[in-house]
Coordinates of C-alpha atoms and ligand atoms in Angstrom, one line a residue:
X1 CA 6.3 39.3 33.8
X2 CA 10.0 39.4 34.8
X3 CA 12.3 42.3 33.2
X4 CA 15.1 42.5 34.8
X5 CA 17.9 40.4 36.3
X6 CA 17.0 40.6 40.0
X7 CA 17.7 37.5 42.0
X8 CA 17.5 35.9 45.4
X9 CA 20.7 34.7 46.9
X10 CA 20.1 32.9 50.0
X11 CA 21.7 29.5 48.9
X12 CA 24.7 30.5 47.4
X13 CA 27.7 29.9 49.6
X14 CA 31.3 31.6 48.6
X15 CA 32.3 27.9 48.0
X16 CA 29.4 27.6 45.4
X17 CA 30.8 30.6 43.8
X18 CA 34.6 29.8 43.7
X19 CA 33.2 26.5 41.9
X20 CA 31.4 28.2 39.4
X21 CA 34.3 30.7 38.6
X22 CA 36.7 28.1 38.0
X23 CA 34.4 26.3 35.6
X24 CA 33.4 29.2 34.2
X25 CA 37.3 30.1 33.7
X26 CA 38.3 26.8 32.5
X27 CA 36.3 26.7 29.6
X28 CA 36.8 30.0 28.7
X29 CA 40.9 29.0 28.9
X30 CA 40.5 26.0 26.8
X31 CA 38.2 27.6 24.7
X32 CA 40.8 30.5 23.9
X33 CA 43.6 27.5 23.4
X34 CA 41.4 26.1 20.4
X35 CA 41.0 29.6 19.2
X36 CA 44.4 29.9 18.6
X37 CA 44.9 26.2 17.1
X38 CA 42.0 26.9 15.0
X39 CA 43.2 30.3 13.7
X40 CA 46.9 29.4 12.9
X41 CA 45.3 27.3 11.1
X42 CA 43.0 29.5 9.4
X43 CA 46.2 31.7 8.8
X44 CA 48.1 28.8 6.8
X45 CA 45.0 28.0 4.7
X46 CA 44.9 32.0 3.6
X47 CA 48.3 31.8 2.9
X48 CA 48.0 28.6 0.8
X49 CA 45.5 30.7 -1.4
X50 CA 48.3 32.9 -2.5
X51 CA 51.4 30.2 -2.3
X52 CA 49.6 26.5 -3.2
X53 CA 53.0 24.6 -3.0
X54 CA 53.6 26.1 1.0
X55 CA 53.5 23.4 3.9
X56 CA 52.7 21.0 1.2
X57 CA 53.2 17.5 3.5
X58 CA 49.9 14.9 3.4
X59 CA 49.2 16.4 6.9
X60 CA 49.3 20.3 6.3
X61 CA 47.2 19.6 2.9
X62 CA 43.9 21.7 2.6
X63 CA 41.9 19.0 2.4
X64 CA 42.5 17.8 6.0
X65 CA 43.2 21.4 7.1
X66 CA 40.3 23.2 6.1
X67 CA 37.5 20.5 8.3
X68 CA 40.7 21.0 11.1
X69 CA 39.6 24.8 11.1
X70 CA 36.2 24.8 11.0
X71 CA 35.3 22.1 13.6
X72 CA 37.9 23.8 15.9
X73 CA 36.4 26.9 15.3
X74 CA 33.2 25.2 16.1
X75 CA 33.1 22.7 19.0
X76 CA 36.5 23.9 20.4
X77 CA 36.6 27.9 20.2
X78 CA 33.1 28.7 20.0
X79 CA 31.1 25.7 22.2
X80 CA 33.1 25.6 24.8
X81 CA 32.8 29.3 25.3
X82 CA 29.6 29.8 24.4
X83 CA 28.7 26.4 27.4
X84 CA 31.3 28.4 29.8
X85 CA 29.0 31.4 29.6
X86 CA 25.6 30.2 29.6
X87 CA 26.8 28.3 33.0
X88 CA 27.4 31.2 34.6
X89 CA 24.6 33.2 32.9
X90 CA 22.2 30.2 34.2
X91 CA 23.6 30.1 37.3
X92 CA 23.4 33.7 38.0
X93 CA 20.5 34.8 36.4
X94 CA 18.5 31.7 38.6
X95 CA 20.0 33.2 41.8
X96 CA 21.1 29.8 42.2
X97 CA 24.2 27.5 42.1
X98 CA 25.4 24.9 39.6
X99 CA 22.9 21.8 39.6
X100 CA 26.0 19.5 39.4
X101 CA 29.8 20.9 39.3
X102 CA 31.1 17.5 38.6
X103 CA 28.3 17.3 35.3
X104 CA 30.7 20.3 34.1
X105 CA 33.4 19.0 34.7
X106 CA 33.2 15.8 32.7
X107 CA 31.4 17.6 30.2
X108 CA 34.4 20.2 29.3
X109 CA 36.8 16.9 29.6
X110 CA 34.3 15.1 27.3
X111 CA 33.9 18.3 24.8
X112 CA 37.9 18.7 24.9
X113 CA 38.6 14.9 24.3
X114 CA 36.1 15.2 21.3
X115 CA 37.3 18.3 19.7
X116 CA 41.2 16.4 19.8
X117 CA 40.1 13.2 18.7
X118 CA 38.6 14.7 16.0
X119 CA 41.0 16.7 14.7
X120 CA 43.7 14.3 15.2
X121 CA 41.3 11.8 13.1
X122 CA 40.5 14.5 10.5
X123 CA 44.6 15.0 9.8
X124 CA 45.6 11.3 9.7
X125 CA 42.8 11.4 6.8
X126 CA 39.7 9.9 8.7
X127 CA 37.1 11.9 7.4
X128 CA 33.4 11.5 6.9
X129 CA 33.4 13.2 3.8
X130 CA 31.1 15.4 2.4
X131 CA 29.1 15.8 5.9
X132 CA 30.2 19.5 6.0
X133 CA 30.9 20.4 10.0
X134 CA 30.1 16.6 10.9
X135 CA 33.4 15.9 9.1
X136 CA 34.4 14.1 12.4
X137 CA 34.0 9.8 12.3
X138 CA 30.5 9.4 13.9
X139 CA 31.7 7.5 17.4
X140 CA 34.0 10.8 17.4
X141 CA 30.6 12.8 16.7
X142 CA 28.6 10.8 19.9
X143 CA 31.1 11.9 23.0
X144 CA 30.2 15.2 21.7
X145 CA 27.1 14.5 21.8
X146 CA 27.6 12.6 25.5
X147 CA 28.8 16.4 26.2
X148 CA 25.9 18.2 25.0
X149 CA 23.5 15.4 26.7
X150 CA 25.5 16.1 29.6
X151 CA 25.5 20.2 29.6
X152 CA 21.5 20.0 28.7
X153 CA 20.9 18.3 31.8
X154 CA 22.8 19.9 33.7
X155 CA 21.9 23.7 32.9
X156 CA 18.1 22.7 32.7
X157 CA 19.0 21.2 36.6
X158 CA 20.6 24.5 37.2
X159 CA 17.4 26.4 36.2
X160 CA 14.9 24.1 37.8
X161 CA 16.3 25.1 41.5
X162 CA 16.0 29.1 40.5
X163 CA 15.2 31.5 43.6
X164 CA 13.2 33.5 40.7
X165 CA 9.8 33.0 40.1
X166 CA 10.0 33.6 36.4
X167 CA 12.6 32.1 33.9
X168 CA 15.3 34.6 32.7
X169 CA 14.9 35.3 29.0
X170 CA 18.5 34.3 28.8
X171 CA 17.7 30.9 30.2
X172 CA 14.8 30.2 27.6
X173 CA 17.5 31.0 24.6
X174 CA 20.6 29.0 26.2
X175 CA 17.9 25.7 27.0
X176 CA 16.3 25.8 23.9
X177 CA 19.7 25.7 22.6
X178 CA 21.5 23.0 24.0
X179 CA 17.9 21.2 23.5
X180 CA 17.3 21.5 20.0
X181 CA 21.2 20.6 19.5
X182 CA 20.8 17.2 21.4
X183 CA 18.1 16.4 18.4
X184 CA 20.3 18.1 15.6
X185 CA 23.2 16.4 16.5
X186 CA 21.6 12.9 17.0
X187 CA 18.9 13.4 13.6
X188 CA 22.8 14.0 12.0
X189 CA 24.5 10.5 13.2
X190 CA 21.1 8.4 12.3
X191 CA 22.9 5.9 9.9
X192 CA 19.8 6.0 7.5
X193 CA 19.8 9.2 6.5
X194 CA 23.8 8.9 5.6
X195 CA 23.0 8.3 1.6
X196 CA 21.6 9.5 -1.5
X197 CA 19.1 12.7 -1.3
X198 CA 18.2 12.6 2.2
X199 CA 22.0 12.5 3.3
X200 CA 22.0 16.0 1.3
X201 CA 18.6 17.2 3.1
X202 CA 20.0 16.0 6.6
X203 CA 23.1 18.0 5.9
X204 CA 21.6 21.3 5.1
X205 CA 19.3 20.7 8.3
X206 CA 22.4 20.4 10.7
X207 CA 24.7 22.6 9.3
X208 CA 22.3 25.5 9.3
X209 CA 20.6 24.6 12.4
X210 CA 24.7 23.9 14.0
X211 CA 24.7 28.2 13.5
X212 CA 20.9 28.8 13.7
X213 CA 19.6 26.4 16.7
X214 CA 23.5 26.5 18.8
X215 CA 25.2 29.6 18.3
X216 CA 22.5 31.6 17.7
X217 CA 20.2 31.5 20.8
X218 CA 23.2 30.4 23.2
X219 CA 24.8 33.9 22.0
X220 CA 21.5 35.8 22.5
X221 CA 21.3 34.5 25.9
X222 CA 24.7 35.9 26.2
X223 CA 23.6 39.4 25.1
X224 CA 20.5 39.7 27.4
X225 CA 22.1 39.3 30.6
X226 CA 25.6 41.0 29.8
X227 CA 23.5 44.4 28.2
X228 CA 22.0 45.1 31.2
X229 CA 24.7 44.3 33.2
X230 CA 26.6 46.6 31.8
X231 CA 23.8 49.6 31.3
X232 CA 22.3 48.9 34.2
X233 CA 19.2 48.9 32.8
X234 CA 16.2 46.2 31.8
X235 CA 16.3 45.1 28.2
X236 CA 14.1 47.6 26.6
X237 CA 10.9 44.7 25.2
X238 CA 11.0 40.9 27.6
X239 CA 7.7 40.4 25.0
X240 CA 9.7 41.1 22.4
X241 CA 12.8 38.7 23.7
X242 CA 10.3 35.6 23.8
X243 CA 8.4 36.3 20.6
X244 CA 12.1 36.7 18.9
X245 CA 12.6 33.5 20.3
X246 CA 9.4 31.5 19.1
X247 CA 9.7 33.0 15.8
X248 CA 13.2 31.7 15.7
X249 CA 12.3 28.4 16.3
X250 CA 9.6 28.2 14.2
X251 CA 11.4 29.3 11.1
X252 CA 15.0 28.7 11.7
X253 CA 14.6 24.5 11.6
X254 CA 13.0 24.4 7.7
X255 CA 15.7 26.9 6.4
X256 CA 18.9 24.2 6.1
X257 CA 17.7 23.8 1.9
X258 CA 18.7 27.4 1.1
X259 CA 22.4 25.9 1.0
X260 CA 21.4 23.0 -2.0
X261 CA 19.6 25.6 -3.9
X262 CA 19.6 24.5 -7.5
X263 CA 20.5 20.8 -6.0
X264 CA 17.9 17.7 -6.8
X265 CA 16.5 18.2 -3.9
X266 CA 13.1 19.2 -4.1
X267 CA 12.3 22.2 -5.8
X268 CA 9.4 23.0 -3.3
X269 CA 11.7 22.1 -0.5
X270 CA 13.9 25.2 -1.8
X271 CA 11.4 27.7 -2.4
X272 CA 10.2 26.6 1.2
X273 CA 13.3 27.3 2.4
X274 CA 13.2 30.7 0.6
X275 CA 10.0 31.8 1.8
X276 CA 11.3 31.0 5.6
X277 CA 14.6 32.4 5.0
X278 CA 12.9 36.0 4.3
X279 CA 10.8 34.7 7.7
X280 CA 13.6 35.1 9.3
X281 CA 13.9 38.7 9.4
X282 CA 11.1 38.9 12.1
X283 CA 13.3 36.9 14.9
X284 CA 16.7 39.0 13.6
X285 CA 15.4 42.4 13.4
X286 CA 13.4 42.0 16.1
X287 CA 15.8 40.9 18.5
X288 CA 18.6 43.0 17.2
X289 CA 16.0 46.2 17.3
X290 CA 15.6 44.8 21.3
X291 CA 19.1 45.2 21.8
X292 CA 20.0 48.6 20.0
X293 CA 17.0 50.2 22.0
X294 CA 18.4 49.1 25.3
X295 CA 21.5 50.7 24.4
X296 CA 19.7 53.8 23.2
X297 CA 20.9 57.1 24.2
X298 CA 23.7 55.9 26.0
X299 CA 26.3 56.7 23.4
X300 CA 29.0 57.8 26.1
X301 CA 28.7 54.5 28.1
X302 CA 29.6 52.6 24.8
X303 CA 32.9 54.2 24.2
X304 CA 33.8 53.9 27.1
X305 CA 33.4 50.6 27.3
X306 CA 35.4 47.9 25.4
X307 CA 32.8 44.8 26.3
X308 CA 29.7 46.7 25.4
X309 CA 31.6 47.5 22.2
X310 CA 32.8 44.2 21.5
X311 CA 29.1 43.2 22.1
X312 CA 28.0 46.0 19.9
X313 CA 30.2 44.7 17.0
X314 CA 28.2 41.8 17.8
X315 CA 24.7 42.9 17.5
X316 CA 25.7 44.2 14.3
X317 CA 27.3 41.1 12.8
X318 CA 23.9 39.4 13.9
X319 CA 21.9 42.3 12.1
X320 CA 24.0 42.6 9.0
X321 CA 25.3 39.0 8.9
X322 CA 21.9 37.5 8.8
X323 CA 20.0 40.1 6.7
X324 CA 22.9 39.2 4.1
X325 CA 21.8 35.5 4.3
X326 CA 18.4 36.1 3.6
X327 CA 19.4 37.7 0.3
X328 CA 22.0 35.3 -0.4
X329 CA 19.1 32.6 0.0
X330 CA 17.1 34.3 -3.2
X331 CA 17.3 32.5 -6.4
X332 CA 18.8 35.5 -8.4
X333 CA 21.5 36.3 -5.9
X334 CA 22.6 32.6 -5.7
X335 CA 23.1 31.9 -9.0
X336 CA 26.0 34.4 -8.8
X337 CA 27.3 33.8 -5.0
X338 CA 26.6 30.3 -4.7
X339 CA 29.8 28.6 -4.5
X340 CA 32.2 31.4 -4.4
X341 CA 34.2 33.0 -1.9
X342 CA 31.3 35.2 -1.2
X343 CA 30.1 32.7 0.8
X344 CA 33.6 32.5 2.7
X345 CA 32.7 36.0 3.7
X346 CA 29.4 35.3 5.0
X347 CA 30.7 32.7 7.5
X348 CA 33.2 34.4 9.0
X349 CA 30.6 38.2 9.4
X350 CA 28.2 35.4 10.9
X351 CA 30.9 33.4 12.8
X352 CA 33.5 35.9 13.9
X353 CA 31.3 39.2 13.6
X354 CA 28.3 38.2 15.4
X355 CA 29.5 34.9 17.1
X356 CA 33.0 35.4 18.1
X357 CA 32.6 39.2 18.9
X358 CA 29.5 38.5 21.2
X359 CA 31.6 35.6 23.3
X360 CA 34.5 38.3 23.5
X361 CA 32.0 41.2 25.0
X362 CA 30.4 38.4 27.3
X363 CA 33.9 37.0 28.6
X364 CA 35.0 40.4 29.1
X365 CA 31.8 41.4 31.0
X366 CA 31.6 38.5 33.0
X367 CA 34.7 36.7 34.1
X368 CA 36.2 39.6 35.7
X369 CA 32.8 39.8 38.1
X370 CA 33.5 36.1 38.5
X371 CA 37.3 36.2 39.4
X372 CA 37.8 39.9 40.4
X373 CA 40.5 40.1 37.6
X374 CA 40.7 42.5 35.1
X375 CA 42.4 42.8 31.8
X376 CA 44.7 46.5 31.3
X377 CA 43.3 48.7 29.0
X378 CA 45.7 48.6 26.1
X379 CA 45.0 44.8 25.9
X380 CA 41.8 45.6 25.4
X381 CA 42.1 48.1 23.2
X382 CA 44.5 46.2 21.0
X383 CA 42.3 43.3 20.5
X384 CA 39.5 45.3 19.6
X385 CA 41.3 47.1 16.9
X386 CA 42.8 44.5 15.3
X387 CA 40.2 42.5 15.7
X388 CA 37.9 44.8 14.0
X389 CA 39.9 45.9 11.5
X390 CA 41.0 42.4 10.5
X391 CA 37.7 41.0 10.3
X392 CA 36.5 44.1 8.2
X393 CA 39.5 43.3 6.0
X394 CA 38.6 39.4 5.9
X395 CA 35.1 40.0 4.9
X396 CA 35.2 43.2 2.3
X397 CA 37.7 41.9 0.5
X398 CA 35.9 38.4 0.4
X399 CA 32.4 40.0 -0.9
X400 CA 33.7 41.9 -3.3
X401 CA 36.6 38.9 -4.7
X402 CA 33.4 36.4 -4.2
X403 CA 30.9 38.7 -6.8
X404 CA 33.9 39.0 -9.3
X405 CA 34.5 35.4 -9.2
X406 CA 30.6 34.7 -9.8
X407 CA 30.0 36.9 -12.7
X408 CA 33.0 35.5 -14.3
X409 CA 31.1 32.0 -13.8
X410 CA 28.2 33.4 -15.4
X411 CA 29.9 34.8 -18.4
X412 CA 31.1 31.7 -19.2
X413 CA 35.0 33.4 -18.4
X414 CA 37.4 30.1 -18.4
X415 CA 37.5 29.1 -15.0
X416 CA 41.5 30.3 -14.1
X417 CA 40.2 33.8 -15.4
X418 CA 38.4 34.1 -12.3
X419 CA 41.0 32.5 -9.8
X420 CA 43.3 35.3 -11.4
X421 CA 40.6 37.9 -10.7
X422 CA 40.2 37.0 -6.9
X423 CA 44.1 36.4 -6.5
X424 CA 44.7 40.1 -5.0
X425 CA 41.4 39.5 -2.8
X426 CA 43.1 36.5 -1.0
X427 CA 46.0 38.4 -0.6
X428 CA 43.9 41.0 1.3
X429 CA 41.7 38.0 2.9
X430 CA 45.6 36.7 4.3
X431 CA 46.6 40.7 5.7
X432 CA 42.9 40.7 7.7
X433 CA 43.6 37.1 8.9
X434 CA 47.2 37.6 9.9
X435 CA 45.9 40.9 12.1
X436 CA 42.7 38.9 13.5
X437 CA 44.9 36.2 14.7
X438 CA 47.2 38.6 16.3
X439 CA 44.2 40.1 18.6
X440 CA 43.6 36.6 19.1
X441 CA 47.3 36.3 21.0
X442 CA 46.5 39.4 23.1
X443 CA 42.8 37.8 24.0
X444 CA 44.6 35.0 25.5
X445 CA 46.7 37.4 27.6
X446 CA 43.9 39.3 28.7
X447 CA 42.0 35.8 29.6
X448 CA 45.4 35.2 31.3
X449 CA 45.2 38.1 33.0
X450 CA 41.4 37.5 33.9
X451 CA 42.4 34.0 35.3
X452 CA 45.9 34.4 37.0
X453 CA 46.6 38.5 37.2
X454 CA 46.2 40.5 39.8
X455 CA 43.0 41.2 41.3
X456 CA 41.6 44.3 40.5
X457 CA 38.5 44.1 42.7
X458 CA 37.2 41.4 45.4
X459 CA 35.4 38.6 43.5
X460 CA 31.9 38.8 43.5
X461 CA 31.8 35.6 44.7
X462 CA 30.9 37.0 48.2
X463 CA 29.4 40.6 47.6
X464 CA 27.0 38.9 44.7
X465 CA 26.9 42.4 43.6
X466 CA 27.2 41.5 40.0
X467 CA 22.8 40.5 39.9
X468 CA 21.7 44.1 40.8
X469 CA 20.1 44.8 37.9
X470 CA 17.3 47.9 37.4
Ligands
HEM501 C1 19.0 34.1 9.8 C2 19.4 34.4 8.7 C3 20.4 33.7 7.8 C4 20.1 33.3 6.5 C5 18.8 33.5 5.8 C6 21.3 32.7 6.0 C7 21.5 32.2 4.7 C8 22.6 31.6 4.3 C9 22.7 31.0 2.9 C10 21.6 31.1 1.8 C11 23.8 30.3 2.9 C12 24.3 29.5 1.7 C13 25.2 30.2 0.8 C14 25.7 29.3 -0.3 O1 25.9 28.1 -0.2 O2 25.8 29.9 -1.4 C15 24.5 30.5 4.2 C16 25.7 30.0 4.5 C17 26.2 30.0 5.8 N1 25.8 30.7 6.8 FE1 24.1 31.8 6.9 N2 22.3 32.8 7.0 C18 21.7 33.4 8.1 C19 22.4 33.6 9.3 C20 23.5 33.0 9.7 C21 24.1 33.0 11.0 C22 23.5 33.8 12.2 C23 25.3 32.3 11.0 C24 26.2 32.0 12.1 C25 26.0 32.1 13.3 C26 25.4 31.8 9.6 C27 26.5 31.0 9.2 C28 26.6 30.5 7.9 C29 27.7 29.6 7.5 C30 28.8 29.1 8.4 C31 27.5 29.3 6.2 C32 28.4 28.5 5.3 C33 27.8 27.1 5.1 C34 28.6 26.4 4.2 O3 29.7 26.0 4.6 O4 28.2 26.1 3.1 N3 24.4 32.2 8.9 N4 23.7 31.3 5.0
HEM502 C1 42.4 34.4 12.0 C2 41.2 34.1 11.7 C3 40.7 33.2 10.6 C4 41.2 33.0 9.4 C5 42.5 33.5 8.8 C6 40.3 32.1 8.8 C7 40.5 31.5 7.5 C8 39.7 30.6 6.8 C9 40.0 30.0 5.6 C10 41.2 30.3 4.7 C11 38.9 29.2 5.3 C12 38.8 28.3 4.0 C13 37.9 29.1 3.0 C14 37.7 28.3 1.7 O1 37.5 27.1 1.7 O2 37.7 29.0 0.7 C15 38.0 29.3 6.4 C16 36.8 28.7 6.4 C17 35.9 28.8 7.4 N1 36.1 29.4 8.7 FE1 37.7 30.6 9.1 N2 39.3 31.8 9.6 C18 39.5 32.5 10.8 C19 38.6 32.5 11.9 C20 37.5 31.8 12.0 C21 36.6 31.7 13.1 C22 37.0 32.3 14.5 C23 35.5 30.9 12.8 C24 34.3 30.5 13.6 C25 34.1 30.9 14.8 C26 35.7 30.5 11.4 C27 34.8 29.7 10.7 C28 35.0 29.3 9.4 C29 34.0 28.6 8.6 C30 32.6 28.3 9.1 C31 34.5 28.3 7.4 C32 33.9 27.6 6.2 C33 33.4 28.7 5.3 C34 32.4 28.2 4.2 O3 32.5 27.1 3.7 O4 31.6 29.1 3.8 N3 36.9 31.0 10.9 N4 38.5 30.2 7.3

């Protein structure tokens, strides 16, 4: 059984590597572009919490901003990162080079054109409606899907032609990723299962699965390649790796009810989802306990360290994000969160603590061993911070407005008594967004930097020194 990150190099030519730096680079570049579209927006929609009548034209309305936000968040921030990284995890993990540099081309141009379409669509007022994260018109909905089609091939291609006997562990989570997406995104565009109770079953399948079956394992690929990288040490359990990942797959796929509970749907179908929603803590407490334990003992090397903390923040978004869920997915719990800005809260630990904080550590890990480039210290240092305070900000102040606003519900309190009991929440919510998107402007300089700056070291492109791993 394979344990560490050792590969074989022999066919990898500098020009192999060059290609696979730029790639890698220029979806981590137009990633970070959507992260700051995204954001400003995110920013305005706070602000409109605590000022209604601000920016009120048809185009700047919530209604068309909020899908805005969280498909950009989505397919332009978070995808495209998350594909830009598991390229060069792939590639590098296989001891190999890129199955097809043209497939990843067309598929960032493909995943791009999508992502503007879409939002250009979603602020003209072209929405699918209530498909939440599928608010994108459908023939929008297939180039993405063209893209994903295209990426699945194309990493699976990269894979195949490894100079390792084994598969990295990172390779089962980013394939069974992009796999499992292909069939979420397609079951989501089937035109029969657009209406009446099944439309409502098929949208809690993908919009869970979107975070469960796509983020989820194409970020945990992420972390078991960059934490031993950066330790330069094996994970501490492989066994425990793959039996996190069958466990995930088996339970994640039947959870996507937990978000109708209370809804016509079937009641069984909810307690079902229940019962596989406290399942759930096998594949998160295992894996996060896999990560944690390979960090073990090595305190000083985390401090010192702003991608292993960035991916530390990370692990523990994943631990404490996802534990929340499965309490929020209890009867007695939803009745008072369900609904409320507690939710909100959730989203962004989930989404920006564990998601977004994990891409962070794994750019900053990786692209500099790509390019050669480093980001200066106080940039890094600055978008920690902020980024961690922000985000602390966003989601305390969320959790607690959220449970105010819930009992209020339940005790029957008009319903403006509890918007003027969250009012000083969103005001806090606005302060953590404003700082969150200010570490956002200093990521993009220290991606410039990592792209365009001076080189701080030759590229590993020809000393391939970046796979020597225990
Ligand atoms: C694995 C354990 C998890 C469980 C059991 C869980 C459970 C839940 C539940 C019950 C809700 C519905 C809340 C409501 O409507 O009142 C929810 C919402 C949500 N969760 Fe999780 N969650 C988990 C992990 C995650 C992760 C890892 C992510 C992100 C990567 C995530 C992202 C979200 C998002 C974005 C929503 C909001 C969906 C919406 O717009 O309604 N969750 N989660
Ligand atoms: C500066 C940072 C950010 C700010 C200020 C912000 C702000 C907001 C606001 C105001 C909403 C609307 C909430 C509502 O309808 O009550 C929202 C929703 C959402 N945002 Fe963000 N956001 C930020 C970053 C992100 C990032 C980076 C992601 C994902 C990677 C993300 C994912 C989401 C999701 C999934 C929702 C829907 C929440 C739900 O329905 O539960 N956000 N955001």
């Amino acid at each position: 059984m394979q344990t560490s990150i050792a590969a074989h190099h022999s066919s990898v030519s500098e020009k192999d590597d060059r290609a696979l730096a730029s790639m890698f680079g220029a979806y981590t570049i137009t990633a970070t572009l959507w992260l700051l579209f995204a954001t400003a927006i995110g920013v305005l929609l706070a602000y409109k919490f605590g000022a209604p009548d601000f920016a009120p034209g048809e185009w700047l309305t919530f209604g068309r901003l909020r899908p805005i936000h969280t498909n950009a968040t989505f397919y332009g921030w978070a995808s495209l990162a998350l594909v830009g990284l598991a390229y060069y995890v792939a590639a590098r993990s296989s001891g190999t080079r890129l199955y097809s540099v043209k497939l990843g081309w067309i598929g960032l141009v493909l995943f791009n054109v999508a992502a503007v379409a879409g939002t250009i669509a979603l602020d003209l007022g072209y929405n699918d409606g209530n498909l939440e994260y599928r608010e994108w018109p459908w023939p929008i909905r297939l180039i993405f899907l063209a893209a994903l089609v295209i990426t699945a091939w194309n990493l699976i291609g990269t894979v195949a032609r490894r100079n390792t006997e084994d598969i990295y562990l990172s390779n089962w989570y980013t394939i069974g990723g992009v796999l499992w997406t292909c069939i979420i995104a397609l079951v989501a565009i089937l035109p029969w299962y657009q209406y009446g109770l099944g439309q409502v079953s098929v949208s809690g399948y993908y919009m869970h699965n979107a975070v469960g079956m796509w983020f989820t394992p194409l970020v945990l690929g992420i972390f078991y390649y960059a934490l031993p990288k950066l330790l330069s040490r094996p994970i501490y359990s492989y066994a425990l790796g793959v039996f996190a990942f069958w466990t995930n797959l088996v339970f994640y796929p039947i959870i996507g009810a937990h978000h109708f509970l209370f809804s016509p749907l079937p009641w069984w179908l909810q307690t079902t989802a229940i019962v596989f929603s406290v399942a759930m803590l096998v594949p998160v407490w295992g894996g996060s306990a896999n990560f944690l334990l390979t960090m073990r003992g090595r305190l000083r090397d985390l401090v010192q360290s702003y991608p292993l903390m960035f991916i530390f923040v990370g692990v523990i978004g994943y631990l404490v994000g996802s534990t929340q869920g499965t309490f929020e997915a209890f009867r007695s719990l939803q009745e008072v969160w369900h609904m409320t800005n507690f939710t909100v809260g959730h989203s962004h630990l989930t989404m920006y603590g564990f998601v977004t904080f994990a891409i962070w550590g794994g750019v900053y890990a990786l692209l500099p061993l790509a390019t050669g480039k480093a980001p200066g210290a106080l940039g890094l240092s600055l978008h920690f911070w902020m980024a961690v305070v922000g985000s602390f900000i966003y989601v305390i102040s969320l959790s607690i407005g959220g449970t105010i606003q819930g009992l209020d519900w339940i005790h029957g309190a008009p319903f403006i008594q509890s918007v003027v009991d969250i009012q000083p929440f969103w005001v806090w919510r606005g302060v953590g967004g404003l700082l969150m998107f200010l570490s956002h402007i200093v990521f993009a300089w220290n991606v410039w930097r990592m792209s365009f700056g001076p080189s701080t070291t030759a590229p590993l492109a020809s000393a391939h020194a970046d796979e020597a791993v225990a």
